[in-house]
Amino acid sequence: MTTYEHAEAHERLMDLTLEPEALARFAVALAGATGSMEEDPLLAHVASCAVCRDIAAAWQRTHATVRRALSTGPGADALLLADLADAADLADAAETDHVAAPAALRSAILELVEDEPGGTEAPATIEEYGDRSLAAPGTGKTRPGRRQRGRRWLALVAVIGIVAVAGVLVLDQSTRLDQARRETAALEAVAATVDRVLRDPSHSVVDLRTADGTPAGSISWSSRDFVVLTSALQPPPPGSIYVCWIERGGVRSPVGQMWFAGGTAFWAGSLDEWATTSFGSGTFGISLEPVNGPRGNPAVLVGDLGN
């Protein structure tokens, strides 16, 4: 018997979700009432894969809910679709935290469902489960298309669209979560450096100021560490960075770069890394500069390090 890898089995399951009756027949076969798992690779895979079983069960519940909605009279389908937009069952099946589709998307889909007239030609259905061998995709007989209420198909399309967008949002949420974790770790490291600086009896702290003299952050350093902190900077546009420099005698010496974590910009490190640079004199400045190209733009923030 040909066996399915997970990706191929998942694709076949997605085919079944487009035909509620075929999915229902598959569920019956999976439960052992009909069909042979020894002869059907999709049944064999899903029977042994908890994730695929959960996905199949969630789609069954979704189809059942849509059918109930479409059989209870005008307007009920829109109300049920509003509930389906939350996709709680499908979130469980995907084993992820629930992410609701955007309200604007939900409203647009529901308006489409409410406005679409009935009696339109439905898409051709996939082959009836049991009339084709899933072990050899693409070799079955296609059942001719049938007419159904356009509203029924629009309801199913609406659910699929909402779930697809929710899946993208899950990935986006995961990316943002990873970024938040990195930013949190960076700020924790900065906080630890600030703590070390302030515990050093010889530490110094000066204000960062804007061009008009308004306090906008701080520079603190000890015999070992330094920290520059501000919440007055906006993230730089693409192709630009905030360069840190110390100016003495009209000559700028670049010493670092500002990094961002949320609304906080920072630069921190050990003075051991800057053995030839001292923070005890001159003007500390931050300017927005191109990543590549000549530099020397006016300072957006400055701090007086003393004489």
PDB file of C-alpha atoms in Angstrom, residues 6-307:
ATOM      1  CA  HIS A   6       1.993  14.318   6.375  1.00  0.00           C
ATOM      2  CA  ALA A   7       2.016  17.148   3.811  1.00  0.00           C
ATOM      3  CA  GLU A   8       0.312  15.010   1.151  1.00  0.00           C
ATOM      4  CA  ALA A   9      -2.278  13.736   3.604  1.00  0.00           C
ATOM      5  CA  HIS A  10      -3.015  17.284   4.747  1.00  0.00           C
ATOM      6  CA  GLU A  11      -3.535  18.343   1.117  1.00  0.00           C
ATOM      7  CA  ARG A  12      -5.993  15.502   0.556  1.00  0.00           C
ATOM      8  CA  LEU A  13      -7.865  16.468   3.715  1.00  0.00           C
ATOM      9  CA  MET A  14      -8.151  20.021   2.407  1.00  0.00           C
ATOM     10  CA  ASP A  15      -9.698  18.608  -0.787  1.00  0.00           C
ATOM     11  CA  LEU A  16     -12.297  16.815   1.300  1.00  0.00           C
ATOM     12  CA  THR A  17     -13.189  19.975   3.217  1.00  0.00           C
ATOM     13  CA  LEU A  18     -14.526  21.466  -0.024  1.00  0.00           C
ATOM     14  CA  GLU A  19     -17.257  18.803  -0.133  1.00  0.00           C
ATOM     15  CA  PRO A  20     -19.185  18.409   3.130  1.00  0.00           C
ATOM     16  CA  GLU A  21     -20.745  15.079   2.133  1.00  0.00           C
ATOM     17  CA  ALA A  22     -17.390  13.593   1.132  1.00  0.00           C
ATOM     18  CA  LEU A  23     -15.893  14.713   4.419  1.00  0.00           C
ATOM     19  CA  ALA A  24     -18.777  13.121   6.316  1.00  0.00           C
ATOM     20  CA  ARG A  25     -18.278   9.828   4.488  1.00  0.00           C
ATOM     21  CA  PHE A  26     -14.582   9.954   5.265  1.00  0.00           C
ATOM     22  CA  ALA A  27     -15.356  10.493   8.950  1.00  0.00           C
ATOM     23  CA  VAL A  28     -17.602   7.431   8.961  1.00  0.00           C
ATOM     24  CA  ALA A  29     -14.870   5.395   7.285  1.00  0.00           C
ATOM     25  CA  LEU A  30     -12.345   6.691   9.798  1.00  0.00           C
ATOM     26  CA  ALA A  31     -14.569   5.585  12.648  1.00  0.00           C
ATOM     27  CA  GLY A  32     -14.393   2.065  11.221  1.00  0.00           C
ATOM     28  CA  ALA A  33     -17.956   1.753   9.989  1.00  0.00           C
ATOM     29  CA  THR A  34     -16.912   1.489   6.326  1.00  0.00           C
ATOM     30  CA  GLY A  35     -13.733   1.338   4.298  1.00  0.00           C
ATOM     31  CA  SER A  36     -10.454  -0.452   4.777  1.00  0.00           C
ATOM     32  CA  MET A  37      -7.449   1.281   6.294  1.00  0.00           C
ATOM     33  CA  GLU A  38      -5.184  -1.343   4.771  1.00  0.00           C
ATOM     34  CA  GLU A  39      -6.292  -0.243   1.300  1.00  0.00           C
ATOM     35  CA  ASP A  40      -6.631   3.497   1.877  1.00  0.00           C
ATOM     36  CA  PRO A  41      -3.445   5.469   2.645  1.00  0.00           C
ATOM     37  CA  LEU A  42      -5.331   8.606   3.715  1.00  0.00           C
ATOM     38  CA  LEU A  43      -7.373   6.684   6.269  1.00  0.00           C
ATOM     39  CA  ALA A  44      -4.235   4.946   7.491  1.00  0.00           C
ATOM     40  CA  HIS A  45      -2.371   8.227   7.932  1.00  0.00           C
ATOM     41  CA  VAL A  46      -5.176  10.131   9.637  1.00  0.00           C
ATOM     42  CA  ALA A  47      -5.877   7.205  11.962  1.00  0.00           C
ATOM     43  CA  SER A  48      -2.290   7.415  13.194  1.00  0.00           C
ATOM     44  CA  CYS A  49      -1.904  11.236  13.165  1.00  0.00           C
ATOM     45  CA  ALA A  50      -3.492  13.183  16.016  1.00  0.00           C
ATOM     46  CA  VAL A  51      -3.081  16.529  14.243  1.00  0.00           C
ATOM     47  CA  CYS A  52      -4.858  15.350  11.075  1.00  0.00           C
ATOM     48  CA  ARG A  53      -7.620  13.722  13.130  1.00  0.00           C
ATOM     49  CA  ASP A  54      -8.220  16.995  14.952  1.00  0.00           C
ATOM     50  CA  ILE A  55      -8.291  18.935  11.677  1.00  0.00           C
ATOM     51  CA  ALA A  56     -10.823  16.531  10.159  1.00  0.00           C
ATOM     52  CA  ALA A  57     -13.006  16.690  13.279  1.00  0.00           C
ATOM     53  CA  ALA A  58     -12.878  20.492  13.382  1.00  0.00           C
ATOM     54  CA  TRP A  59     -13.939  20.777   9.746  1.00  0.00           C
ATOM     55  CA  GLN A  60     -16.799  18.365  10.410  1.00  0.00           C
ATOM     56  CA  ARG A  61     -18.034  20.597  13.217  1.00  0.00           C
ATOM     57  CA  THR A  62     -17.678  23.638  10.966  1.00  0.00           C
ATOM     58  CA  HIS A  63     -19.687  22.071   8.140  1.00  0.00           C
ATOM     59  CA  ALA A  64     -22.368  20.940  10.586  1.00  0.00           C
ATOM     60  CA  THR A  65     -22.669  24.461  11.969  1.00  0.00           C
ATOM     61  CA  VAL A  66     -22.971  25.943   8.477  1.00  0.00           C
ATOM     62  CA  ARG A  67     -25.664  23.420   7.560  1.00  0.00           C
ATOM     63  CA  ARG A  68     -27.641  24.270  10.689  1.00  0.00           C
ATOM     64  CA  ALA A  69     -27.338  27.954   9.905  1.00  0.00           C
ATOM     65  CA  LEU A  70     -28.549  27.562   6.328  1.00  0.00           C
ATOM     66  CA  SER A  71     -31.560  25.504   7.372  1.00  0.00           C
ATOM     67  CA  THR A  72     -32.968  27.879   9.981  1.00  0.00           C
ATOM     68  CA  GLY A  73     -34.192  30.652   7.721  1.00  0.00           C
ATOM     69  CA  PRO A  74     -32.975  33.922   6.201  1.00  0.00           C
ATOM     70  CA  GLY A  75     -30.366  35.794   8.171  1.00  0.00           C
ATOM     71  CA  ALA A  76     -29.394  32.900  10.415  1.00  0.00           C
ATOM     72  CA  ASP A  77     -26.419  31.999   8.242  1.00  0.00           C
ATOM     73  CA  ALA A  78     -24.890  35.430   8.760  1.00  0.00           C
ATOM     74  CA  LEU A  79     -25.293  35.122  12.510  1.00  0.00           C
ATOM     75  CA  LEU A  80     -23.666  31.693  12.551  1.00  0.00           C
ATOM     76  CA  LEU A  81     -20.846  32.876  10.305  1.00  0.00           C
ATOM     77  CA  ALA A  82     -20.099  35.634  12.783  1.00  0.00           C
ATOM     78  CA  ASP A  83     -19.549  32.896  15.343  1.00  0.00           C
ATOM     79  CA  LEU A  84     -17.512  30.823  12.907  1.00  0.00           C
ATOM     80  CA  ALA A  85     -15.283  33.821  12.239  1.00  0.00           C
ATOM     81  CA  ASP A  86     -13.759  33.262  15.656  1.00  0.00           C
ATOM     82  CA  ALA A  87     -12.600  29.813  14.414  1.00  0.00           C
ATOM     83  CA  ALA A  88     -12.191  28.416  17.918  1.00  0.00           C
ATOM     84  CA  ASP A  89     -12.598  24.798  16.812  1.00  0.00           C
ATOM     85  CA  LEU A  90     -10.046  25.186  14.050  1.00  0.00           C
ATOM     86  CA  ALA A  91      -7.617  26.882  16.411  1.00  0.00           C
ATOM     87  CA  ASP A  92      -7.867  23.808  18.640  1.00  0.00           C
ATOM     88  CA  ALA A  93      -7.196  21.563  15.651  1.00  0.00           C
ATOM     89  CA  ALA A  94      -4.103  23.522  14.698  1.00  0.00           C
ATOM     90  CA  GLU A  95      -2.887  23.319  18.308  1.00  0.00           C
ATOM     91  CA  THR A  96      -2.264  27.061  18.430  1.00  0.00           C
ATOM     92  CA  ASP A  97      -3.604  29.969  20.432  1.00  0.00           C
ATOM     93  CA  HIS A  98      -6.797  31.406  18.933  1.00  0.00           C
ATOM     94  CA  VAL A  99      -6.342  34.396  16.640  1.00  0.00           C
ATOM     95  CA  ALA A 100      -9.596  35.967  15.453  1.00  0.00           C
ATOM     96  CA  ALA A 101      -9.882  37.284  11.916  1.00  0.00           C
ATOM     97  CA  PRO A 102      -9.908  41.090  11.620  1.00  0.00           C
ATOM     98  CA  ALA A 103     -13.308  42.682  12.172  1.00  0.00           C
ATOM     99  CA  ALA A 104     -13.156  44.437   8.786  1.00  0.00           C
ATOM    100  CA  LEU A 105     -12.627  41.130   6.989  1.00  0.00           C
ATOM    101  CA  ARG A 106     -15.447  39.468   8.903  1.00  0.00           C
ATOM    102  CA  SER A 107     -17.832  42.314   8.082  1.00  0.00           C
ATOM    103  CA  ALA A 108     -16.916  42.287   4.391  1.00  0.00           C
ATOM    104  CA  ILE A 109     -17.440  38.529   4.090  1.00  0.00           C
ATOM    105  CA  LEU A 110     -20.750  38.618   5.943  1.00  0.00           C
ATOM    106  CA  GLU A 111     -22.004  41.456   3.738  1.00  0.00           C
ATOM    107  CA  LEU A 112     -21.102  39.390   0.679  1.00  0.00           C
ATOM    108  CA  VAL A 113     -23.010  36.391   2.040  1.00  0.00           C
ATOM    109  CA  GLU A 114     -26.077  38.481   2.865  1.00  0.00           C
ATOM    110  CA  ASP A 115     -26.140  40.245  -0.521  1.00  0.00           C
ATOM    111  CA  GLU A 116     -25.492  37.249  -2.812  1.00  0.00           C
ATOM    112  CA  PRO A 117     -28.695  35.958  -4.479  1.00  0.00           C
ATOM    113  CA  GLY A 118     -29.499  32.262  -4.305  1.00  0.00           C
ATOM    114  CA  GLY A 119     -29.764  29.807  -7.178  1.00  0.00           C
ATOM    115  CA  THR A 120     -26.322  30.346  -8.735  1.00  0.00           C
ATOM    116  CA  GLU A 121     -24.361  27.517 -10.307  1.00  0.00           C
ATOM    117  CA  ALA A 122     -22.240  25.744  -7.704  1.00  0.00           C
ATOM    118  CA  PRO A 123     -18.703  24.590  -8.478  1.00  0.00           C
ATOM    119  CA  ALA A 124     -18.267  20.999  -9.567  1.00  0.00           C
ATOM    120  CA  THR A 125     -17.910  18.821  -6.499  1.00  0.00           C
ATOM    121  CA  ILE A 126     -14.920  16.585  -5.867  1.00  0.00           C
ATOM    122  CA  GLU A 127     -15.339  12.862  -6.373  1.00  0.00           C
ATOM    123  CA  GLU A 128     -17.644  11.124  -3.945  1.00  0.00           C
ATOM    124  CA  TYR A 129     -15.645   9.502  -1.201  1.00  0.00           C
ATOM    125  CA  GLY A 130     -15.546   5.763  -1.816  1.00  0.00           C
ATOM    126  CA  ASP A 131     -15.895   6.150  -5.611  1.00  0.00           C
ATOM    127  CA  ARG A 132     -12.233   6.980  -6.092  1.00  0.00           C
ATOM    128  CA  SER A 133      -8.983   5.587  -4.773  1.00  0.00           C
ATOM    129  CA  LEU A 134      -7.194   8.121  -2.609  1.00  0.00           C
ATOM    130  CA  ALA A 135      -4.059   5.995  -2.959  1.00  0.00           C
ATOM    131  CA  ALA A 136      -3.759   7.205  -6.545  1.00  0.00           C
ATOM    132  CA  PRO A 137      -4.719  10.911  -6.628  1.00  0.00           C
ATOM    133  CA  GLY A 138      -6.187  12.115  -9.894  1.00  0.00           C
ATOM    134  CA  THR A 139      -7.398   8.707 -11.165  1.00  0.00           C
ATOM    135  CA  GLY A 140     -11.045   8.751 -10.124  1.00  0.00           C
ATOM    136  CA  LYS A 141     -14.227   9.692 -11.942  1.00  0.00           C
ATOM    137  CA  THR A 142     -15.474  13.201 -11.532  1.00  0.00           C
ATOM    138  CA  ARG A 143     -19.063  13.516 -10.440  1.00  0.00           C
ATOM    139  CA  PRO A 144     -20.886  16.130 -12.534  1.00  0.00           C
ATOM    140  CA  GLY A 145     -21.583  19.502 -10.958  1.00  0.00           C
ATOM    141  CA  ARG A 146     -24.896  20.032  -9.249  1.00  0.00           C
ATOM    142  CA  ARG A 147     -26.908  23.117  -8.477  1.00  0.00           C
ATOM    143  CA  GLN A 148     -27.027  24.245  -4.881  1.00  0.00           C
ATOM    144  CA  ARG A 149     -27.967  27.468  -3.262  1.00  0.00           C
ATOM    145  CA  GLY A 150     -25.190  29.993  -3.913  1.00  0.00           C
ATOM    146  CA  ARG A 151     -25.548  31.020  -0.313  1.00  0.00           C
ATOM    147  CA  ARG A 152     -24.477  27.585   0.909  1.00  0.00           C
ATOM    148  CA  TRP A 153     -21.261  27.726  -1.107  1.00  0.00           C
ATOM    149  CA  LEU A 154     -20.606  31.320  -0.133  1.00  0.00           C
ATOM    150  CA  ALA A 155     -20.948  30.324   3.491  1.00  0.00           C
ATOM    151  CA  LEU A 156     -18.334  27.606   3.067  1.00  0.00           C
ATOM    152  CA  VAL A 157     -16.039  29.947   1.141  1.00  0.00           C
ATOM    153  CA  ALA A 158     -16.456  32.539   3.891  1.00  0.00           C
ATOM    154  CA  VAL A 159     -15.393  30.042   6.541  1.00  0.00           C
ATOM    155  CA  ILE A 160     -12.401  28.902   4.487  1.00  0.00           C
ATOM    156  CA  GLY A 161     -11.372  32.513   3.849  1.00  0.00           C
ATOM    157  CA  ILE A 162     -11.600  33.438   7.507  1.00  0.00           C
ATOM    158  CA  VAL A 163      -9.612  30.391   8.583  1.00  0.00           C
ATOM    159  CA  ALA A 164      -6.945  31.024   5.930  1.00  0.00           C
ATOM    160  CA  VAL A 165      -6.473  34.596   7.105  1.00  0.00           C
ATOM    161  CA  ALA A 166      -6.448  33.427  10.712  1.00  0.00           C
ATOM    162  CA  GLY A 167      -3.627  31.053   9.805  1.00  0.00           C
ATOM    163  CA  VAL A 168      -1.614  33.930   8.362  1.00  0.00           C
ATOM    164  CA  LEU A 169      -2.320  35.911  11.516  1.00  0.00           C
ATOM    165  CA  VAL A 170      -1.050  33.024  13.639  1.00  0.00           C
ATOM    166  CA  LEU A 171       2.239  33.132  11.733  1.00  0.00           C
ATOM    167  CA  ASP A 172       2.350  36.898  12.077  1.00  0.00           C
ATOM    168  CA  GLN A 173       1.596  36.626  15.779  1.00  0.00           C
ATOM    169  CA  SER A 174       4.417  34.092  16.124  1.00  0.00           C
ATOM    170  CA  THR A 175       6.845  36.447  14.384  1.00  0.00           C
ATOM    171  CA  ARG A 176       5.815  39.346  16.596  1.00  0.00           C
ATOM    172  CA  LEU A 177       6.111  37.147  19.671  1.00  0.00           C
ATOM    173  CA  ASP A 178       9.673  36.175  18.716  1.00  0.00           C
ATOM    174  CA  GLN A 179      10.529  39.832  18.187  1.00  0.00           C
ATOM    175  CA  ALA A 180       9.005  40.776  21.546  1.00  0.00           C
ATOM    176  CA  ARG A 181      11.052  38.085  23.259  1.00  0.00           C
ATOM    177  CA  ARG A 182      14.253  39.364  21.652  1.00  0.00           C
ATOM    178  CA  GLU A 183      13.441  42.939  22.647  1.00  0.00           C
ATOM    179  CA  THR A 184      12.644  41.872  26.200  1.00  0.00           C
ATOM    180  CA  ALA A 185      15.960  40.031  26.454  1.00  0.00           C
ATOM    181  CA  ALA A 186      17.799  43.100  25.133  1.00  0.00           C
ATOM    182  CA  LEU A 187      16.117  45.422  27.631  1.00  0.00           C
ATOM    183  CA  GLU A 188      16.850  43.001  30.468  1.00  0.00           C
ATOM    184  CA  ALA A 189      20.534  43.083  29.486  1.00  0.00           C
ATOM    185  CA  VAL A 190      20.468  46.892  29.377  1.00  0.00           C
ATOM    186  CA  ALA A 191      18.788  47.031  32.798  1.00  0.00           C
ATOM    187  CA  ALA A 192      21.476  44.761  34.226  1.00  0.00           C
ATOM    188  CA  THR A 193      24.175  47.041  32.792  1.00  0.00           C
ATOM    189  CA  VAL A 194      22.491  50.130  34.264  1.00  0.00           C
ATOM    190  CA  ASP A 195      22.389  48.391  37.632  1.00  0.00           C
ATOM    191  CA  ARG A 196      26.122  47.656  37.461  1.00  0.00           C
ATOM    192  CA  VAL A 197      26.880  51.254  36.479  1.00  0.00           C
ATOM    193  CA  LEU A 198      24.863  52.750  39.323  1.00  0.00           C
ATOM    194  CA  ARG A 199      26.462  50.415  41.855  1.00  0.00           C
ATOM    195  CA  ASP A 200      29.908  51.711  40.911  1.00  0.00           C
ATOM    196  CA  PRO A 201      30.822  54.614  43.262  1.00  0.00           C
ATOM    197  CA  SER A 202      32.668  56.343  40.429  1.00  0.00           C
ATOM    198  CA  HIS A 203      29.769  56.315  37.967  1.00  0.00           C
ATOM    199  CA  SER A 204      28.593  59.406  36.082  1.00  0.00           C
ATOM    200  CA  VAL A 205      25.230  60.306  34.542  1.00  0.00           C
ATOM    201  CA  VAL A 206      24.482  63.163  32.121  1.00  0.00           C
ATOM    202  CA  ASP A 207      21.352  64.133  30.223  1.00  0.00           C
ATOM    203  CA  LEU A 208      20.793  63.634  26.544  1.00  0.00           C
ATOM    204  CA  ARG A 209      19.077  66.738  25.161  1.00  0.00           C
ATOM    205  CA  THR A 210      17.330  67.759  21.975  1.00  0.00           C
ATOM    206  CA  ALA A 211      18.461  70.727  19.881  1.00  0.00           C
ATOM    207  CA  ASP A 212      16.326  73.087  21.999  1.00  0.00           C
ATOM    208  CA  GLY A 213      17.782  71.765  25.259  1.00  0.00           C
ATOM    209  CA  THR A 214      14.863  69.539  26.301  1.00  0.00           C
ATOM    210  CA  PRO A 215      15.963  66.473  28.330  1.00  0.00           C
ATOM    211  CA  ALA A 216      15.425  63.386  26.185  1.00  0.00           C
ATOM    212  CA  GLY A 217      17.419  60.543  27.725  1.00  0.00           C
ATOM    213  CA  SER A 218      20.627  59.797  29.559  1.00  0.00           C
ATOM    214  CA  ILE A 219      24.203  58.638  29.243  1.00  0.00           C
ATOM    215  CA  SER A 220      25.628  56.751  32.199  1.00  0.00           C
ATOM    216  CA  TRP A 221      29.028  55.160  32.605  1.00  0.00           C
ATOM    217  CA  SER A 222      31.356  53.719  35.151  1.00  0.00           C
ATOM    218  CA  SER A 223      34.923  52.494  35.090  1.00  0.00           C
ATOM    219  CA  ARG A 224      33.694  49.390  33.295  1.00  0.00           C
ATOM    220  CA  ASP A 225      30.331  49.875  31.530  1.00  0.00           C
ATOM    221  CA  PHE A 226      28.307  52.485  29.673  1.00  0.00           C
ATOM    222  CA  VAL A 227      24.614  52.822  28.748  1.00  0.00           C
ATOM    223  CA  VAL A 228      22.829  55.304  26.469  1.00  0.00           C
ATOM    224  CA  LEU A 229      19.027  55.357  26.805  1.00  0.00           C
ATOM    225  CA  THR A 230      16.306  57.435  25.162  1.00  0.00           C
ATOM    226  CA  SER A 231      12.658  57.195  24.174  1.00  0.00           C
ATOM    227  CA  ALA A 232      12.799  60.330  22.008  1.00  0.00           C
ATOM    228  CA  LEU A 233      13.876  58.649  18.759  1.00  0.00           C
ATOM    229  CA  GLN A 234      11.681  57.158  16.072  1.00  0.00           C
ATOM    230  CA  PRO A 235      12.951  54.004  14.355  1.00  0.00           C
ATOM    231  CA  PRO A 236      15.215  54.971  11.443  1.00  0.00           C
ATOM    232  CA  PRO A 237      13.911  54.653   7.890  1.00  0.00           C
ATOM    233  CA  PRO A 238      15.296  51.855   5.702  1.00  0.00           C
ATOM    234  CA  GLY A 239      18.886  52.508   4.724  1.00  0.00           C
ATOM    235  CA  SER A 240      19.603  54.698   7.750  1.00  0.00           C
ATOM    236  CA  ILE A 241      20.909  54.199  11.292  1.00  0.00           C
ATOM    237  CA  TYR A 242      21.450  56.315  14.372  1.00  0.00           C
ATOM    238  CA  VAL A 243      25.201  56.702  14.841  1.00  0.00           C
ATOM    239  CA  CYS A 244      26.712  57.503  18.249  1.00  0.00           C
ATOM    240  CA  TRP A 245      29.823  59.661  18.290  1.00  0.00           C
ATOM    241  CA  ILE A 246      32.022  61.736  20.572  1.00  0.00           C
ATOM    242  CA  GLU A 247      33.207  65.100  19.343  1.00  0.00           C
ATOM    243  CA  ARG A 248      36.379  66.709  20.629  1.00  0.00           C
ATOM    244  CA  GLY A 249      38.044  69.733  19.054  1.00  0.00           C
ATOM    245  CA  GLY A 250      35.503  69.745  16.241  1.00  0.00           C
ATOM    246  CA  VAL A 251      36.327  66.176  15.231  1.00  0.00           C
ATOM    247  CA  ARG A 252      33.737  63.410  15.507  1.00  0.00           C
ATOM    248  CA  SER A 253      34.770  59.884  16.412  1.00  0.00           C
ATOM    249  CA  PRO A 254      32.048  57.256  15.755  1.00  0.00           C
ATOM    250  CA  VAL A 255      31.720  54.938  18.741  1.00  0.00           C
ATOM    251  CA  GLY A 256      28.523  52.949  18.235  1.00  0.00           C
ATOM    252  CA  GLN A 257      24.959  52.611  17.016  1.00  0.00           C
ATOM    253  CA  MET A 258      21.547  52.934  18.665  1.00  0.00           C
ATOM    254  CA  TRP A 259      19.327  49.840  18.797  1.00  0.00           C
ATOM    255  CA  PHE A 260      15.587  49.658  19.375  1.00  0.00           C
ATOM    256  CA  ALA A 261      13.348  47.600  21.648  1.00  0.00           C
ATOM    257  CA  GLY A 262       9.778  48.801  21.424  1.00  0.00           C
ATOM    258  CA  GLY A 263       9.787  52.552  22.008  1.00  0.00           C
ATOM    259  CA  THR A 264      13.209  52.548  23.683  1.00  0.00           C
ATOM    260  CA  ALA A 265      16.463  53.203  21.852  1.00  0.00           C
ATOM    261  CA  PHE A 266      19.688  52.133  23.530  1.00  0.00           C
ATOM    262  CA  TRP A 267      23.376  51.500  23.198  1.00  0.00           C
ATOM    263  CA  ALA A 268      25.258  49.632  25.896  1.00  0.00           C
ATOM    264  CA  GLY A 269      28.524  47.859  26.310  1.00  0.00           C
ATOM    265  CA  SER A 270      31.822  47.555  28.096  1.00  0.00           C
ATOM    266  CA  LEU A 271      34.488  50.232  28.101  1.00  0.00           C
ATOM    267  CA  ASP A 272      36.997  47.450  27.602  1.00  0.00           C
ATOM    268  CA  GLU A 273      35.746  47.402  24.008  1.00  0.00           C
ATOM    269  CA  TRP A 274      36.687  51.076  23.643  1.00  0.00           C
ATOM    270  CA  ALA A 275      40.127  51.189  25.227  1.00  0.00           C
ATOM    271  CA  THR A 276      41.061  54.235  23.139  1.00  0.00           C
ATOM    272  CA  THR A 277      37.846  56.140  23.960  1.00  0.00           C
ATOM    273  CA  SER A 278      36.964  57.832  27.224  1.00  0.00           C
ATOM    274  CA  PHE A 279      33.572  59.200  28.245  1.00  0.00           C
ATOM    275  CA  GLY A 280      35.082  61.835  30.493  1.00  0.00           C
ATOM    276  CA  SER A 281      35.204  64.780  28.083  1.00  0.00           C
ATOM    277  CA  GLY A 282      33.776  66.209  24.881  1.00  0.00           C
ATOM    278  CA  THR A 283      30.264  66.093  23.442  1.00  0.00           C
ATOM    279  CA  PHE A 284      28.368  62.868  22.956  1.00  0.00           C
ATOM    280  CA  GLY A 285      26.023  62.998  19.973  1.00  0.00           C
ATOM    281  CA  ILE A 286      23.536  60.898  18.042  1.00  0.00           C
ATOM    282  CA  SER A 287      22.784  61.624  14.390  1.00  0.00           C
ATOM    283  CA  LEU A 288      20.722  59.939  11.691  1.00  0.00           C
ATOM    284  CA  GLU A 289      23.112  58.760   9.003  1.00  0.00           C
ATOM    285  CA  PRO A 290      23.007  56.611   5.856  1.00  0.00           C
ATOM    286  CA  VAL A 291      24.176  53.038   6.230  1.00  0.00           C
ATOM    287  CA  ASN A 292      26.375  53.576   3.188  1.00  0.00           C
ATOM    288  CA  GLY A 293      27.707  56.950   2.147  1.00  0.00           C
ATOM    289  CA  PRO A 294      29.213  60.070   3.695  1.00  0.00           C
ATOM    290  CA  ARG A 295      28.200  60.956   7.233  1.00  0.00           C
ATOM    291  CA  GLY A 296      28.171  64.117   9.293  1.00  0.00           C
ATOM    292  CA  ASN A 297      24.508  65.071   9.679  1.00  0.00           C
ATOM    293  CA  PRO A 298      23.463  67.387  12.518  1.00  0.00           C
ATOM    294  CA  ALA A 299      22.993  65.785  15.915  1.00  0.00           C
ATOM    295  CA  VAL A 300      19.434  64.943  16.937  1.00  0.00           C
ATOM    296  CA  LEU A 301      20.483  64.358  20.570  1.00  0.00           C
ATOM    297  CA  VAL A 302      23.591  65.532  22.437  1.00  0.00           C
ATOM    298  CA  GLY A 303      25.087  65.158  25.898  1.00  0.00           C
ATOM    299  CA  ASP A 304      27.852  67.187  27.536  1.00  0.00           C
ATOM    300  CA  LEU A 305      30.508  64.803  28.835  1.00  0.00           C
ATOM    301  CA  GLY A 306      32.478  67.599  30.499  1.00  0.00           C
ATOM    302  CA  ASN A 307      35.914  69.073  29.943  1.00  0.00           C
TER     303      ASN A 307
END
